[in-house]
Coordinates of N, CA and C in Angstrom, one line a residue:
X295 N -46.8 1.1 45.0 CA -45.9 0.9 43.9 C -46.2 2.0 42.8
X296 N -45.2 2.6 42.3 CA -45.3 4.0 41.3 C -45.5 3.0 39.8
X297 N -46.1 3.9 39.2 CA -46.8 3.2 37.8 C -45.7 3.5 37.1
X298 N -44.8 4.1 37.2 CA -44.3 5.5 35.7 C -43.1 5.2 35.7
X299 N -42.4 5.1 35.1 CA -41.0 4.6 34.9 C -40.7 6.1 35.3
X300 N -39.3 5.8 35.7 CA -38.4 6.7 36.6 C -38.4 8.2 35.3
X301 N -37.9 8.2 34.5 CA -37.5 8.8 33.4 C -38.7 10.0 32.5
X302 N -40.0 8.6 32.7 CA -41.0 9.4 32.3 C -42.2 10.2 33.3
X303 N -41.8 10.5 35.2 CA -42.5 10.4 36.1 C -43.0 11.9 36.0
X304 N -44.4 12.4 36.4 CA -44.4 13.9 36.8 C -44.2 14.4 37.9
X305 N -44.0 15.8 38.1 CA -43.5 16.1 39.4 C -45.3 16.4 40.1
X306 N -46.3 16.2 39.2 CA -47.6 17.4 39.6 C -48.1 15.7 39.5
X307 N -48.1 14.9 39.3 CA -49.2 13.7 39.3 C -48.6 12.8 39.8
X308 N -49.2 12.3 40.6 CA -48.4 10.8 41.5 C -49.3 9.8 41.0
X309 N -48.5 8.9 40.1 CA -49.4 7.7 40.3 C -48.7 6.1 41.3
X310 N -49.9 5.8 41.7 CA -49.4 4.2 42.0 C -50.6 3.3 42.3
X311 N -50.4 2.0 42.2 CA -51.1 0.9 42.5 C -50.7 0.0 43.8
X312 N -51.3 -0.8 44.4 CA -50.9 -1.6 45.4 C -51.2 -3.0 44.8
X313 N -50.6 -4.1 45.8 CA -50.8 -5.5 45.4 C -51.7 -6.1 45.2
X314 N -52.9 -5.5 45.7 CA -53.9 -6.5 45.3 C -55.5 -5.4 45.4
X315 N -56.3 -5.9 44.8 CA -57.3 -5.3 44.9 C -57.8 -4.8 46.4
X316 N -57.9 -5.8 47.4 CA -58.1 -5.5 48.4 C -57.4 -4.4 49.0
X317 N -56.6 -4.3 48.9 CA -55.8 -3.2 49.6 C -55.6 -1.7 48.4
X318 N -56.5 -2.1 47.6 CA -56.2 -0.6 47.2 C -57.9 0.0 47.5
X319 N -59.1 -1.2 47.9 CA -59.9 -0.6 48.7 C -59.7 0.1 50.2
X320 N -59.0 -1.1 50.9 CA -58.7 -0.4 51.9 C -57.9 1.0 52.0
X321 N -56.8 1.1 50.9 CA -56.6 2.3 51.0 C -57.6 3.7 50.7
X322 N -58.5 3.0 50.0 CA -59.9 4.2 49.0 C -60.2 4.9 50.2
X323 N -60.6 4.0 51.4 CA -61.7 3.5 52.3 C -60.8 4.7 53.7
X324 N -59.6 4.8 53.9 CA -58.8 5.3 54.3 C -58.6 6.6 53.5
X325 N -58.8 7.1 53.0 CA -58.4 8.4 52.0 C -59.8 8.8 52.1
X326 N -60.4 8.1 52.3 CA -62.1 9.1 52.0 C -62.4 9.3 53.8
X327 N -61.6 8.4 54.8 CA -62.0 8.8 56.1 C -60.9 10.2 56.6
X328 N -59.7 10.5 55.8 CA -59.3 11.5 55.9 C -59.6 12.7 55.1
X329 N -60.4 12.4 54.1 CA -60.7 13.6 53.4 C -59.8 14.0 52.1
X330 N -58.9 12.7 52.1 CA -58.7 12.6 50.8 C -59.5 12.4 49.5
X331 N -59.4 13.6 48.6 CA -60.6 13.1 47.8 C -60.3 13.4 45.9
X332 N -60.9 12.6 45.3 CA -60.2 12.7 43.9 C -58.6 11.8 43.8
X333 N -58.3 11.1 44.4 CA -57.6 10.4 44.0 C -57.8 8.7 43.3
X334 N -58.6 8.5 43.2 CA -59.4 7.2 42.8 C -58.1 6.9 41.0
X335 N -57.8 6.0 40.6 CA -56.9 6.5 39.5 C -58.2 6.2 38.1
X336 N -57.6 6.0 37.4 CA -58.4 6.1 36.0 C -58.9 4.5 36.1
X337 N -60.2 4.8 35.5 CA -60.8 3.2 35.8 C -60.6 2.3 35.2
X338 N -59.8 2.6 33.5 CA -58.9 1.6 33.1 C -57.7 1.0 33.3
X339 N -57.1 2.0 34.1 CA -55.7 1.5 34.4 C -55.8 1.3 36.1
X340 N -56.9 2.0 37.3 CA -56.5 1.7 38.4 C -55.5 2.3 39.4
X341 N -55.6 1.7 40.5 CA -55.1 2.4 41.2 C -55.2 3.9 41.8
X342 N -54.3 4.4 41.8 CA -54.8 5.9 42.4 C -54.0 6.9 41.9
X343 N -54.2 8.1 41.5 CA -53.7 9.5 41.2 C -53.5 10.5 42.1
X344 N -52.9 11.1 42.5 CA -53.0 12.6 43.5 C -52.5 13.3 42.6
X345 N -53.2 14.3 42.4 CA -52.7 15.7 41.6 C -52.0 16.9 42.5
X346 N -50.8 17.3 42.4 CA -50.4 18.3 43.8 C -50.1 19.2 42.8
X347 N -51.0 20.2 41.9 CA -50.6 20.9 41.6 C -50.2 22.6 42.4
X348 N -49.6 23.4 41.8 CA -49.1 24.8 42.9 C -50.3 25.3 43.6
X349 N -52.3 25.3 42.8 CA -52.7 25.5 43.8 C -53.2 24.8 45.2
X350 N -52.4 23.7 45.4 CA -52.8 22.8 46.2 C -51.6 23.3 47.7
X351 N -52.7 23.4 48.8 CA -51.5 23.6 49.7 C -50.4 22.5 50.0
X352 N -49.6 23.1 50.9 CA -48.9 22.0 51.2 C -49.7 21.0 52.5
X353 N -50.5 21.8 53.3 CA -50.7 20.8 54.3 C -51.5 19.7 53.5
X354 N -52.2 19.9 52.4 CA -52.9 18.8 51.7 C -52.0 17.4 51.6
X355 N -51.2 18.1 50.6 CA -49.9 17.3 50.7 C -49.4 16.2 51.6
X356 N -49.4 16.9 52.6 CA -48.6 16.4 53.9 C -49.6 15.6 54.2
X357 N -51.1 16.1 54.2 CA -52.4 15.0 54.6 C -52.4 13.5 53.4
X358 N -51.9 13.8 52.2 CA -51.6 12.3 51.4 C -50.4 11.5 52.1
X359 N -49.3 12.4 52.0 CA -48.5 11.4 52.9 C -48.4 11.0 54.2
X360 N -49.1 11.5 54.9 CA -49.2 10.6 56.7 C -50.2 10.0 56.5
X361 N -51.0 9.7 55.9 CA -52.3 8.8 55.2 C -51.1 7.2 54.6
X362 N -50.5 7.9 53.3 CA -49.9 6.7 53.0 C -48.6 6.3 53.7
X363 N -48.2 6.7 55.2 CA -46.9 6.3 55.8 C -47.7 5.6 56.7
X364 N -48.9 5.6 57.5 CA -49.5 5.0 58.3 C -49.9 4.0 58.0
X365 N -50.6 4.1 56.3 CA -51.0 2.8 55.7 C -50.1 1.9 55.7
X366 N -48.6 2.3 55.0 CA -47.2 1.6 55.0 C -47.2 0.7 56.2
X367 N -47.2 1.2 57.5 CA -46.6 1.3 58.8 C -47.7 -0.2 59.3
X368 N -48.8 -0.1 58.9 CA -50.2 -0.7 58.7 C -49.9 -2.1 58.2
X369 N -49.3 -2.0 56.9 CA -49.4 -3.5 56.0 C -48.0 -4.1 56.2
X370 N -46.9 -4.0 57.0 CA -45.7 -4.8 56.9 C -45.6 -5.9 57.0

């Protein structure tokens, strides 16, 4: 789930949280076995951040989202 109301969202910072604590380990736990790294979100607020700024390639990119389409695919 996106943290950021529609209006106020960035195009370079993704944030979201999941439903419950457990599953936003499991997601950690999954992102660190693909080599996703630095997305952990802020320890006050939680959840997770991805920064995709210009110097970031795109296959990085593409490695957050088949990470989080599998997870999707994973929790229905």
């Amino acid at each position: 789930k996106g943290t950021a109301e529609v209006e106020d969202r960035s195009r370079m910072n993704i944030t979201f949280v999941m439903d419950t604590p457990e599953l936003e380990a499991e997601f950690l736990a999954l992102a660190k076995e693909r080599n996703l790294i630095g997305i952990k979100g802020h320890r006050s607020v939680g959840g997770f951040r991805a920064s995709i700024y210009n110097a970031l390639g795109i296959t990085s990119i593409n490695a957050l989202v088949d990470a989080m389409r599998e997870f999707e695919e994973n929790h229905k």
